[in-house]
Short mmCIF file of N, CA and C in Angstrom, two decimals:
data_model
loop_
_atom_site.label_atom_id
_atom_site.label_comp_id
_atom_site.label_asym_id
_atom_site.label_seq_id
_atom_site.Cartn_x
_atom_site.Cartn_y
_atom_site.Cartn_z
N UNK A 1 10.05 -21.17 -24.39
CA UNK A 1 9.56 -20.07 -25.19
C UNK A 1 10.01 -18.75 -24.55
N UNK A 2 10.61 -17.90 -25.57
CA UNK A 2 11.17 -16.38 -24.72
C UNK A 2 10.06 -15.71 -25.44
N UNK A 3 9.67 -14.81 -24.17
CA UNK A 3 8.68 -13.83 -24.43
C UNK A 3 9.35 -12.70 -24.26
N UNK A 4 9.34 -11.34 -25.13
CA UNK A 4 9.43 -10.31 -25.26
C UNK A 4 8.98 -9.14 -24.36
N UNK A 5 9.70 -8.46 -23.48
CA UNK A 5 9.24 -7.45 -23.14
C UNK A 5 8.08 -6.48 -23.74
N UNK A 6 7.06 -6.05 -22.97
CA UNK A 6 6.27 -5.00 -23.39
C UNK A 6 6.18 -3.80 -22.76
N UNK A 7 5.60 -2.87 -23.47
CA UNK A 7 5.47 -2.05 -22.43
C UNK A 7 4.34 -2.21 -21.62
N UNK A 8 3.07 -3.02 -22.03
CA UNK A 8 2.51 -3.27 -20.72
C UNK A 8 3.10 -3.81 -19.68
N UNK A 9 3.90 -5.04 -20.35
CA UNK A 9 4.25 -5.55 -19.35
C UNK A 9 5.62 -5.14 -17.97
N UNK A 10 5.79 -3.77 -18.71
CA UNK A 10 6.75 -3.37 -17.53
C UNK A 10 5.98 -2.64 -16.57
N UNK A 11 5.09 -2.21 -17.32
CA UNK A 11 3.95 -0.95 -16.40
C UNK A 11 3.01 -2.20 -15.41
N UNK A 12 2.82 -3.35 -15.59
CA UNK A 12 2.39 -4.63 -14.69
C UNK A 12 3.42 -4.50 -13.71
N UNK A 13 4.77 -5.44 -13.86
CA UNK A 13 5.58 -5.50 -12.79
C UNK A 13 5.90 -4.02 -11.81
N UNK A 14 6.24 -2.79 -12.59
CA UNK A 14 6.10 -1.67 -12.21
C UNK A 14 4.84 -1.38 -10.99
N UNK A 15 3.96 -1.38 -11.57
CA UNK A 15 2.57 -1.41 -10.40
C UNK A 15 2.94 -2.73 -9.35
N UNK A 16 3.19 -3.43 -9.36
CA UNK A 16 3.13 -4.59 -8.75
C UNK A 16 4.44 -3.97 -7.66
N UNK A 17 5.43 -3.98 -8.11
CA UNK A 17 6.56 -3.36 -7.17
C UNK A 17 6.69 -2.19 -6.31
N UNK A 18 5.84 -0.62 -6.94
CA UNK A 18 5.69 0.47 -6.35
C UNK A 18 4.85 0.02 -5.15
N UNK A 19 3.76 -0.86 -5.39
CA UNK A 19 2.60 -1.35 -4.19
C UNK A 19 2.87 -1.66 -2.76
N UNK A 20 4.18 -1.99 -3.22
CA UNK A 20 4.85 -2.86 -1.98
C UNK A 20 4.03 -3.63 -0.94
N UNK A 21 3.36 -4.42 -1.49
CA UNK A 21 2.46 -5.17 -0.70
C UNK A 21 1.74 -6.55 -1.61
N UNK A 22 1.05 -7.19 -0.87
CA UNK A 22 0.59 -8.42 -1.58
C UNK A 22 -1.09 -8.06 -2.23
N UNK A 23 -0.56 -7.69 -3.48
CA UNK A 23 -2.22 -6.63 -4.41
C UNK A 23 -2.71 -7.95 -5.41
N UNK A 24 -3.96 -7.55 -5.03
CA UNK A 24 -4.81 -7.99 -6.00
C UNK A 24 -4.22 -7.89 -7.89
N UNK A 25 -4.76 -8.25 -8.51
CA UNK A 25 -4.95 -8.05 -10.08
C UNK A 25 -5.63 -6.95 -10.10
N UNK A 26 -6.90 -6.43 -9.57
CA UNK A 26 -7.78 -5.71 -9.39
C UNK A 26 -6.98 -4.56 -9.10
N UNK A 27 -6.54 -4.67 -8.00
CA UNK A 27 -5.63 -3.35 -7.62
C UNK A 27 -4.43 -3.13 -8.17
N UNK A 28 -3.53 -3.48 -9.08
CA UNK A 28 -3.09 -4.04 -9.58
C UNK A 28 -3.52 -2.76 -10.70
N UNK A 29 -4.84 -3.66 -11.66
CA UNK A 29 -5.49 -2.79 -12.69
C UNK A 29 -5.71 -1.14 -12.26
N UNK A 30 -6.41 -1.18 -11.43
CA UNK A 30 -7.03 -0.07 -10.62
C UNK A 30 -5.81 1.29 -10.44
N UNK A 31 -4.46 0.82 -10.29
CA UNK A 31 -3.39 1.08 -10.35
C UNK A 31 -3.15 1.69 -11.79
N UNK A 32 -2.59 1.19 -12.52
CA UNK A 32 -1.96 1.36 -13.80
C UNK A 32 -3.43 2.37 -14.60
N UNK A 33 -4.52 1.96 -14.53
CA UNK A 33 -5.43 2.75 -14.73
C UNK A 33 -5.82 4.55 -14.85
N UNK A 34 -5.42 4.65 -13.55
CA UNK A 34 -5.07 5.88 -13.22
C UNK A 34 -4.16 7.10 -14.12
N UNK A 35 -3.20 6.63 -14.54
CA UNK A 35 -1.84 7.11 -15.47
C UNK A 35 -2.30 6.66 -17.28
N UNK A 36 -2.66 5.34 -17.07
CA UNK A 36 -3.48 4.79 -18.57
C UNK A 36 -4.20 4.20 -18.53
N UNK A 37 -5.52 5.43 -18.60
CA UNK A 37 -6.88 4.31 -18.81
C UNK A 37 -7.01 3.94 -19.85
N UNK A 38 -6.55 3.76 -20.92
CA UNK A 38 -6.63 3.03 -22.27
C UNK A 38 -5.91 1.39 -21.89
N UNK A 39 -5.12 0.76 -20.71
CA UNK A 39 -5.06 -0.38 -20.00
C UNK A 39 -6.22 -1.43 -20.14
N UNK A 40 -6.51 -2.41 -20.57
CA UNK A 40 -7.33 -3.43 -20.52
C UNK A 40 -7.05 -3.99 -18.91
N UNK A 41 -8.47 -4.69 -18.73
CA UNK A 41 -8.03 -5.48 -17.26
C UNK A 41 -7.59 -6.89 -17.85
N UNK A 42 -7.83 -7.65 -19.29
CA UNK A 42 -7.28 -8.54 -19.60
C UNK A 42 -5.83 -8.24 -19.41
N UNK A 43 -5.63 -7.13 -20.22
CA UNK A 43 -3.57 -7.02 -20.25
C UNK A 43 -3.02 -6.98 -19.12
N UNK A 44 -3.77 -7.10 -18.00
CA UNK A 44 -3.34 -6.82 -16.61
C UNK A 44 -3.58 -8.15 -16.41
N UNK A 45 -4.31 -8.92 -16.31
CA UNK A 45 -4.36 -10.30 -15.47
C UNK A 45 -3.53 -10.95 -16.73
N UNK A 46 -3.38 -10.81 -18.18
CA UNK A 46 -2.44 -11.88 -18.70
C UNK A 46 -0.76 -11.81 -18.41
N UNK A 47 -0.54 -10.58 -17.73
CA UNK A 47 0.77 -9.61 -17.91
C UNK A 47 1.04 -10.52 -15.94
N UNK A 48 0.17 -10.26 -15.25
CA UNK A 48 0.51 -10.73 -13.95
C UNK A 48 0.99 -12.33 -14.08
N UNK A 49 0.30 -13.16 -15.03
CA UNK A 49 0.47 -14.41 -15.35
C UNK A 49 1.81 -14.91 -15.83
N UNK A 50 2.07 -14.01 -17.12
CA UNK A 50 3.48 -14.30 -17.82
C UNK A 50 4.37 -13.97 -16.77
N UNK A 51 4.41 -12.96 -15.96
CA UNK A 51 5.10 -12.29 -14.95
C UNK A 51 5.58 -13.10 -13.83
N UNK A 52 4.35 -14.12 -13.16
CA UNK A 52 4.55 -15.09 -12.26
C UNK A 52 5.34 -16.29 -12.94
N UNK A 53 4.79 -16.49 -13.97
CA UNK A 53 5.57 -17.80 -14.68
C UNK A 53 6.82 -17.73 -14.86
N UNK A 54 7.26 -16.46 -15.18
CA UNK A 54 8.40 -16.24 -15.55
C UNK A 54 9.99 -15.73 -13.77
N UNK A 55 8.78 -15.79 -13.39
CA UNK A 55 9.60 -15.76 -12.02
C UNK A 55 10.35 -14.12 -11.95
N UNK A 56 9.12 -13.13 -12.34
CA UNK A 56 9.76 -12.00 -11.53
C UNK A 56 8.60 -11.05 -10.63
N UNK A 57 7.60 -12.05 -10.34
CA UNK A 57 6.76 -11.96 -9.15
C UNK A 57 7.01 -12.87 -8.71
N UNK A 58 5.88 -13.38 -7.58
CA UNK A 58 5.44 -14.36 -6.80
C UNK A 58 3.81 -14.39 -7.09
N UNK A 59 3.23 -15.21 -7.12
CA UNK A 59 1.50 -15.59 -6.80
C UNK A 59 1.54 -16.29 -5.70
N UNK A 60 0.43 -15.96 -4.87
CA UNK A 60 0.36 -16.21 -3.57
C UNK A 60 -1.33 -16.82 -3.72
N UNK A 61 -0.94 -17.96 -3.99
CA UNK A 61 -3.16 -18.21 -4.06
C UNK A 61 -3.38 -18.49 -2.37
N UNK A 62 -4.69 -18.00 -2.34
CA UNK A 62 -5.49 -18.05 -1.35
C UNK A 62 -6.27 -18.40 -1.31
N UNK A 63 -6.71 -19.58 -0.20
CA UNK A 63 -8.15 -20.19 -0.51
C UNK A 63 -9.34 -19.07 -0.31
N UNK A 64 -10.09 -19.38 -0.87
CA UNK A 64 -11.78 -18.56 -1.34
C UNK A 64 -11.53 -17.06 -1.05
N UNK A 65 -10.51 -16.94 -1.89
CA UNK A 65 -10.18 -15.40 -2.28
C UNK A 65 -9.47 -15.30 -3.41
N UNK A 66 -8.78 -14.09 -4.18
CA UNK A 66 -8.45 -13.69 -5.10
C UNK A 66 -7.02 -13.78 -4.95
N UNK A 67 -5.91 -14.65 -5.93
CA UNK A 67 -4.79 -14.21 -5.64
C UNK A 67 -4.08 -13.38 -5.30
N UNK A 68 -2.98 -13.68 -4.90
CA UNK A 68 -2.52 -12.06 -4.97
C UNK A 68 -1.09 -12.67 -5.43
N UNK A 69 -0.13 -10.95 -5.42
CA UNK A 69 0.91 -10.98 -6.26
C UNK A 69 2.06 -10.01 -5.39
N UNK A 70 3.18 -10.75 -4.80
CA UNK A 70 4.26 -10.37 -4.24
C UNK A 70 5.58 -9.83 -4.79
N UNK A 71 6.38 -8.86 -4.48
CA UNK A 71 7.26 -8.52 -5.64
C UNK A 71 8.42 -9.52 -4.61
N UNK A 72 8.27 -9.61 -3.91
CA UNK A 72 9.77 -10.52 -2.97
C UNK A 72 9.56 -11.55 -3.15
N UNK A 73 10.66 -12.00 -4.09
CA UNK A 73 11.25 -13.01 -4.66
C UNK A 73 11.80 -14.46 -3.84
N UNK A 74 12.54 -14.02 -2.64
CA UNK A 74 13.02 -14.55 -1.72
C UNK A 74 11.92 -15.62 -1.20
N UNK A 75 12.56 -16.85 -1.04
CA UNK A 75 11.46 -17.97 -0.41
C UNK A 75 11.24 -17.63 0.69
N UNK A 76 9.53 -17.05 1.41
CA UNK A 76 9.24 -16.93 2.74
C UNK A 76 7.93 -17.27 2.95
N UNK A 77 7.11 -17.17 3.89
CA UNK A 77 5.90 -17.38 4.16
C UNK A 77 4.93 -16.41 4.37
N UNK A 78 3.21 -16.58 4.34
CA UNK A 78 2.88 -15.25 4.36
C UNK A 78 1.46 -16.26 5.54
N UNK A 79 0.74 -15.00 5.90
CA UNK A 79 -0.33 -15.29 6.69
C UNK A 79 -1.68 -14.14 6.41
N UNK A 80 -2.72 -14.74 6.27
CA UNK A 80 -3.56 -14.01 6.13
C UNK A 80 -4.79 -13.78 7.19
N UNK A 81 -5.40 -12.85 7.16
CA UNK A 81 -6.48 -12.45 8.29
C UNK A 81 -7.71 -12.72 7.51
N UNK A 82 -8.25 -14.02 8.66
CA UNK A 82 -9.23 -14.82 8.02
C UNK A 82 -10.73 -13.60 8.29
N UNK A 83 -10.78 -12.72 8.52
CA UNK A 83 -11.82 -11.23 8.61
C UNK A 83 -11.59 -10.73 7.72
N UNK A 84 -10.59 -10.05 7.09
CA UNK A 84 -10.41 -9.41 6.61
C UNK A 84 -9.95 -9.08 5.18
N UNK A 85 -8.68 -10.44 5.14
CA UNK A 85 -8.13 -10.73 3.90
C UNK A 85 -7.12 -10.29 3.50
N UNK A 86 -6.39 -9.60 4.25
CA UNK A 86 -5.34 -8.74 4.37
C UNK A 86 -4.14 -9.68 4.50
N UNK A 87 -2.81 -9.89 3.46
CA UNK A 87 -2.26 -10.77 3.54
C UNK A 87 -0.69 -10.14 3.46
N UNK A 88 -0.09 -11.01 4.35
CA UNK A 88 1.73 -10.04 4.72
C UNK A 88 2.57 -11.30 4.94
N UNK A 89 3.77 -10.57 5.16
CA UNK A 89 4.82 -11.77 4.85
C UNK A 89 4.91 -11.95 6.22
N UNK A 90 5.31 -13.40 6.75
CA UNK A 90 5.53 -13.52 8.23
C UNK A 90 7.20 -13.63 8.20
N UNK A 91 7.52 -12.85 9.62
CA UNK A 91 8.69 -12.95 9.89
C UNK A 91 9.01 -13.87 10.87
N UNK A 92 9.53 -14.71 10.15
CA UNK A 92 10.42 -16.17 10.69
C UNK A 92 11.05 -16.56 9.43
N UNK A 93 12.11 -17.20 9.79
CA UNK A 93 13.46 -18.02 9.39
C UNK A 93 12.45 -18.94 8.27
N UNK A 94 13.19 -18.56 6.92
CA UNK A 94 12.69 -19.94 5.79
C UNK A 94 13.21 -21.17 6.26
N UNK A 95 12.62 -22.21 6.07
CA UNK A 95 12.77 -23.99 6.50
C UNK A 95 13.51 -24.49 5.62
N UNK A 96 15.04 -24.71 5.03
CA UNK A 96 15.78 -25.19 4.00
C UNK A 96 15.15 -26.61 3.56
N UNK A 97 15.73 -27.15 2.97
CA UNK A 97 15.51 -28.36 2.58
C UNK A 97 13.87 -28.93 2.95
N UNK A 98 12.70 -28.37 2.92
CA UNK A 98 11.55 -28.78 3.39
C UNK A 98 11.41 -29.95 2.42
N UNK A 99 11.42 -29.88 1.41
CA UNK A 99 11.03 -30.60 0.45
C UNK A 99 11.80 -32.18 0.11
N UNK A 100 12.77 -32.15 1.03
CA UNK A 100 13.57 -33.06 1.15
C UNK A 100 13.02 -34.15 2.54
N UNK A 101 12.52 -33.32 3.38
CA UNK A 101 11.81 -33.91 4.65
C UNK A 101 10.73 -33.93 4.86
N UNK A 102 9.92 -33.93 3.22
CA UNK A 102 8.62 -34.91 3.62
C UNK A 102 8.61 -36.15 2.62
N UNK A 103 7.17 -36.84 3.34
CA UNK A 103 7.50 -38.35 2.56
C UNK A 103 6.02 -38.04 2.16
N UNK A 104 5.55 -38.66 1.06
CA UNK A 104 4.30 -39.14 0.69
C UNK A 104 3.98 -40.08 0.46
N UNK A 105 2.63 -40.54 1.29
CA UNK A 105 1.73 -41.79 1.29
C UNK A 105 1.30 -42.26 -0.38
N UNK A 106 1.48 -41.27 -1.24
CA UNK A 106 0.58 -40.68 -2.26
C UNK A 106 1.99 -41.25 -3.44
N UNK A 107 3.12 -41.85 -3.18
CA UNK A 107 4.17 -41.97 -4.24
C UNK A 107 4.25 -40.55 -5.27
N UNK A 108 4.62 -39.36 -4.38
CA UNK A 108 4.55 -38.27 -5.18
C UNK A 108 5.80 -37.00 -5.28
N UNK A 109 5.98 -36.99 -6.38
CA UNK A 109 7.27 -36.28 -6.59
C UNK A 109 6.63 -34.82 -6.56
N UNK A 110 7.47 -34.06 -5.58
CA UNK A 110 6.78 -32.64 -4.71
C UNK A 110 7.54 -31.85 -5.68
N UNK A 111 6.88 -30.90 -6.38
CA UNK A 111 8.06 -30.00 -7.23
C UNK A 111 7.83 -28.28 -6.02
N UNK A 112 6.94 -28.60 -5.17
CA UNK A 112 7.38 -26.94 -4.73
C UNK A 112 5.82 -26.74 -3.88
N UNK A 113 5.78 -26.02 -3.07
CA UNK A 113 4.77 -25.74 -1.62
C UNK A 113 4.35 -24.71 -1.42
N UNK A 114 3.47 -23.38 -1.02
CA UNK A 114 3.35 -22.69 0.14
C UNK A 114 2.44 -23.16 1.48
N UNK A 115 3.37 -22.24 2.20
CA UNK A 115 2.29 -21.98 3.14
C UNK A 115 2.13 -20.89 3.97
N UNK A 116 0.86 -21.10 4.13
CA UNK A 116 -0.12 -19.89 4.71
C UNK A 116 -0.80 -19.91 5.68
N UNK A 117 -0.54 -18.83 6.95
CA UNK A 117 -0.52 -19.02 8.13
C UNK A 117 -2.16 -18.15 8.07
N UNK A 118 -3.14 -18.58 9.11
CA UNK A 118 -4.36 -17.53 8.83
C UNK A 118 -4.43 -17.39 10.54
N UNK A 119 -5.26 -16.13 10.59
CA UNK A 119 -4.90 -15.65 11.90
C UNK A 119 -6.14 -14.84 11.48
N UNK A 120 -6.34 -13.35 12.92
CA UNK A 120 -7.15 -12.28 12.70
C UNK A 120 -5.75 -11.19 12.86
N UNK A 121 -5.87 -9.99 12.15
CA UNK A 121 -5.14 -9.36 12.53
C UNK A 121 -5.02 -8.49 13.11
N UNK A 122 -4.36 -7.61 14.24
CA UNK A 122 -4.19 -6.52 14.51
C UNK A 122 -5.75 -5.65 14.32
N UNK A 123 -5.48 -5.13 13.43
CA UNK A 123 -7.10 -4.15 13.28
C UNK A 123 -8.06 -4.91 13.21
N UNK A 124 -8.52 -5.91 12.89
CA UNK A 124 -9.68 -6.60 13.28
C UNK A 124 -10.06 -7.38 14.40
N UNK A 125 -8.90 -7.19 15.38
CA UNK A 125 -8.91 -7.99 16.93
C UNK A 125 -9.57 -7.04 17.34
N UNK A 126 -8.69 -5.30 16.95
CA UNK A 126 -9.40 -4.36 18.08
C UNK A 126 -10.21 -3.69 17.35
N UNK A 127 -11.06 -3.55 16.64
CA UNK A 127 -12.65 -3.71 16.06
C UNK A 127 -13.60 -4.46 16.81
N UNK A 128 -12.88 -5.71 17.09
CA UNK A 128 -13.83 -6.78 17.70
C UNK A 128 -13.79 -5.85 19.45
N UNK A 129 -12.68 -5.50 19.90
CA UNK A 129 -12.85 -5.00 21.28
C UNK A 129 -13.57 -3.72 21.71
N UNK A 130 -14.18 -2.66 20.28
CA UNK A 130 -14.34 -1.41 20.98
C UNK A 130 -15.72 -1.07 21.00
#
């Protein structure tokens, strides 16, 4: 099915890209808001959806938190700060062929993975120290 450009939906990827960071829907909305508050937060979470599906974001789910949404395209990994929630791309070398070098107990054809490194970060180590 080809879906049609909108103009919401450029003002979605648009917010999503200026952010340069891994944003909420929320922030995301909160964003585009500002310039047009006549914006629904539906047209924003359906616009992030078609957007991911269509492969010109990334969704990054996170356990017992709110997705989030990456504009780098490029296969890499991210890690999040289990305090805080604050989530970034880690710098190390992508793993080629991962998907080729695992086996499952489970007879299961793997179509695709992340993973997510959790840590504390930086500002919430030295919070904890002062």
């Amino acid at each position: 099915m080809i879906r049609r450009n909108t103009v919401q939906k450029d003002l979605v990827l648009k917010g999503v890209t200026d952010m340069m960071s891994h944003v909420t829907a929320d922030e995301v909305y909160e964003k585009i808001k500002k310039d047009y508050p006549n914006v629904g937060k539906g047209t924003v979470y359906r616009n992030l959806a078609i957007l991911s599906a269509e492969g010109k974001i990334r969704r990054v789910e996170i356990p017992n938190g709110p997705d989030r949404f990456d504009f780098t395209l490029e296969n890499h990994y991210h890690s999040v700060c289990v305090k805080c929630g604050n989530v970034s791309d880690v710098n190390m070398e992508y793993i080629p062929d991962m998907m080729g070098k695992i086996k499952s107990s489970m007879d299961m054809d793997y179509i695709g993975y992340d993973i997510l490194f959790k840590g504390i970060c930086r500002n919430c180590s030295s919070l904890k120290d002062a």
